[in-house]
Amino acid sequence: MEQLKTIGRELAMGSQGGFGQSKEFLDLVKSIGEARSKAEEDRIVLREIETLKRRLLEPDIPKRKMKEYVIRLLYVEMLGHDASFGYIHAVKMTHDDALPLKRTGYLAVTLFLSDDHDLIILIVNTIQKDLRSDNYLVVCAALNAVCKLINDETIPAVLPQVVELLGHSKEAVRKKAVMALHRFYQKSPGAVSHLVSNFRKRLCDNDPGVMGASLCPLFDLVTIDAKSYKDLVSSFVSILKQVAERRLPKSYDYHQMPAPFIQVKLLKILALLGSGDKQASESMYTVLGDIIRKSDSSTNIGNAVLYECICCVASIHPNPKLLESAADVIAKFLKSDSHNLKYMGIDALGRLIKLSPQIAEQHQLAVIDCLEDPDDTLKRKTFELLYKMTKSSNVEVIVDRMVDYMISISDDHYKTYIASRCVELAEQFAPSNHWFIQTMNKVFEHAGDLVNIKVAHNLMRLIAEGFGEDDDATDSQLRSSAVESYLRIIEEPKLPSMFLQVICWVLGEYGTADGKHSASYISGKLCDIAEAYSNDEAVKAYAISALMKIYTFEVAAGRKVDMLPECQSFIEELLASHSTDLQQRAYELQAVVGLDAQAVQAILPRDTRCEEIEVDKELSFLNGYVDQAIEKGAQPYIPEDERNGMGNVSNLRSQDQHESLQHGLRFEAYELPKPPVQSKVDPVSFTSSTDVVPVPEALSYRETHPISSVGSASEAGSSELKLRLDGVQKKWGRPTYSSPTSSASNSTSEKPANGASQVDSTTAVYSKARDSQSSKKPEIDPEKQKLAASLFGGSSQPERRSSTGHKASRSTGGAADGSRGSKAAEKTIRQPPPPDLLDFSDEPTVTSAPPSVDPFKQLEGLLDSSMSSTTNHNAGTTTSAPDIMSLYVGSTASGDTLDIFDGMSTEPVGATSGETNATTLPQSVKGPNVKDALEKDALVRQMGVNPTSQNPNLFRDLLG
């Protein structure tokens, strides 16, 4: 406490710059030193925190006061309380130009902040500026902060300045620069791997401080890769020799020992470089002998140097003279009254025992004395030495000492460690079987369940395999002694669970092997164990397994099994146990006991517990069964990696469950579905249905209407799935409606129209499903066909019609005359085609009509002009106006017809003698005709066209 007060006074004096002391700070230090409890100290510190919070919020705080506040924050932080509210003030103080304030600020931030703190970013720029300062004290303060605050991300920001400072004129700056570069290497070796040569250069620095600082990074480098620094052995030996000869300034001496810390570091480096290298070791012998001879053993620092010399001698290539010198030093350590020196002697003796075992024999009495020392640390270190010294002649004494010490300690961790050591020594150097079994019994009895499970398994394996010699009598004697000892031990009231498991296993395997004990006697002992430890399922499992072995051995030997009542009750209890493992073992016991001797011998052969079990991982014995199953049509096995999507997808394409098991992305196109088989339906309902059918792209709904030549060429390709939307109102784009369109079977050649080349879209053959469906449809009234032609293409020009895919075929009779009549009418009246009602696309069509025209206004009067244009001028016959009710009658005409559903079929219904019939689309002329307009409206209604907002009362007469 007096030292704390002294430090406080010194800090307070420094905070005032030598011009006085702060009474508040002195009172704080005094009150903390006089506090009688931790609670009282916490109250003082909390009161100081509140005071500092209030003082730091005041404006225009003098620098002298701010420096004192920061030092008081250091006191608060060092006493375990949070002073984060004042961190920013310490950061600000590093920016001050005054050297005392800057150094105080750097000292505070190095204690307050870690290298990953958020405020580090505010200090990097200041550090960079201070590293370039002309005042070397400022540079040193910045280098001190660099070692503590710079992290992996900010190393590149200051690395160039630090490397440059390695050549600074001041030795203090060079030393701190080496330390900073070493710190960078520790944090991020890759960032400064190209600069490690600077450490070699600084090893030859004129200043011993810089040279000593370079030894630390070189030690780390040699530890990682000693071969790369073998060339420096002579340099290290030369430096060590100069240090030992006191050629360094007196300022480096410590307790009259020349630069002892440099000597210790050099000895550690030489131990690494001389390990396994005889040539390098020979160059070290002389200087090591001089240091051992000259070192002063009366001081702690001299003993530390001697200890490092012994460690170096134990690491390099052995030399007899050095080993003798080291043994003499160890003897002095062991004879000392200081526990620290004895500890060093025991540790040094453990290092030399590998090179010269006879050295340990000279100090057995000293080692035994260390075992009786009350210092527990020294005892444990001595047991480490005894473990290394153990051989067949002294194993009994050492193991007995270890067991006694294990019984006396309460540290479970170290008790487990000692138990494992005792087991290892007993297995390796056991003088007799009886001693081995007794030692194992003591270890398991006193260490209990702290013994590693592997120790129990090793013990059981050792009993089963014997000592590895081909002496069956010795092995049998070992097992018999184990059985006898365990039969005596089970009478004790409390035994560890693991020890009981070992006992049950040994009794089950070898309880009746020598014939001294009957099966009834051993089974009764096992049942007693299970009853005494009924809460331990592991013990009960080992007990029931041991019973099964005993009974099977009896059955295999041809003897009658007499099961004791307590054994029967124990088995019945396990048959109803909640543990499935115990149930299974009990049922297995019942099943095995009921078998004959030959079957039992095959299931549980005697004395085969040490044989290797060959496991066929490929399951080759199932190859015949698998081949037969595959021949009968079974699917082959799919490896797990392919089931998880990592295999070749193409090889699994034939598997039925491939889609459900495949987790990877598929980049192959989906296969086209098979054509659906649809029943015969009404024409109207069929056209209004919405289904997915394979439609050739060249026969899409747009090909029967005027489109650009570019669009026609691009869309004439392979078939793909199209969605039929006949009669369904379009939800996107222009407000139009879909209806069945007529399709022709032959394409026409290109014809120029309006100065633009219109390309006729080639038609493709529909799928077989469409052909089968269209062949079943009823014939349509020719009057309906004419009306449909007038509604959806009557006003189109022949050139325009040929470019859109409406194909005119040859016909006979009045149809041909009508075609010629339509051509004559076309010469007199040329009007633009009406807008396409079935165009679902938003692409512009090449037409000469205005873009925004109501289609229903154009439909008005078309029926009258159509009827007038159907007059056959050549034959002199006229076509009568159709009846309205005939639109709903399914009558068929005997003449040539045009299928209005040829959007689903390329063959017209009612064609005879293989001729393709078509009706010409006459040029329509507007004219008022109420009856014809009603017929037109009725047909439009039937084709799925509904009224629009512009014609809300279009079908009022029909619906009324």
PDB file of C-alpha atoms in Angstrom, residues 683 778-785 883 885-895 897 909 942:
ATOM      1  CA  PRO A 683     -67.374 -26.770 -81.381  1.00  0.00           C
ATOM      2  CA  PRO A 778     -69.049 -31.583 -87.544  1.00  0.00           C
ATOM      3  CA  GLU A 779     -69.368 -29.690 -90.786  1.00  0.00           C
ATOM      4  CA  ILE A 780     -70.268 -26.034 -90.613  1.00  0.00           C
ATOM      5  CA  ASP A 781     -72.982 -24.246 -92.559  1.00  0.00           C
ATOM      6  CA  PRO A 782     -71.471 -22.506 -95.620  1.00  0.00           C
ATOM      7  CA  GLU A 783     -73.450 -19.378 -94.792  1.00  0.00           C
ATOM      8  CA  LYS A 784     -71.629 -19.199 -91.446  1.00  0.00           C
ATOM      9  CA  GLN A 785     -68.349 -19.597 -93.243  1.00  0.00           C
ATOM     10  CA  ASP A 883     -81.591 -16.907 -91.660  1.00  0.00           C
ATOM     11  CA  MET A 885     -81.907 -19.103 -86.563  1.00  0.00           C
ATOM     12  CA  SER A 886     -79.788 -21.049 -89.009  1.00  0.00           C
ATOM     13  CA  LEU A 887     -76.742 -19.845 -87.095  1.00  0.00           C
ATOM     14  CA  TYR A 888     -77.711 -22.129 -84.208  1.00  0.00           C
ATOM     15  CA  VAL A 889     -78.644 -25.158 -86.284  1.00  0.00           C
ATOM     16  CA  GLY A 890     -75.953 -27.803 -86.753  1.00  0.00           C
ATOM     17  CA  SER A 891     -76.946 -28.557 -90.401  1.00  0.00           C
ATOM     18  CA  THR A 892     -74.287 -29.326 -92.970  1.00  0.00           C
ATOM     19  CA  ALA A 893     -74.265 -28.262 -96.580  1.00  0.00           C
ATOM     20  CA  SER A 894     -73.520 -30.606 -99.390  1.00  0.00           C
ATOM     21  CA  GLY A 895     -71.472 -28.002-101.207  1.00  0.00           C
ATOM     22  CA  THR A 897     -67.402 -25.270 -97.151  1.00  0.00           C
ATOM     23  CA  VAL A 909     -64.169 -30.231 -92.968  1.00  0.00           C
ATOM     24  CA  GLN A 942     -71.206 -17.014 -80.885  1.00  0.00           C
TER      25      GLN A 942
END
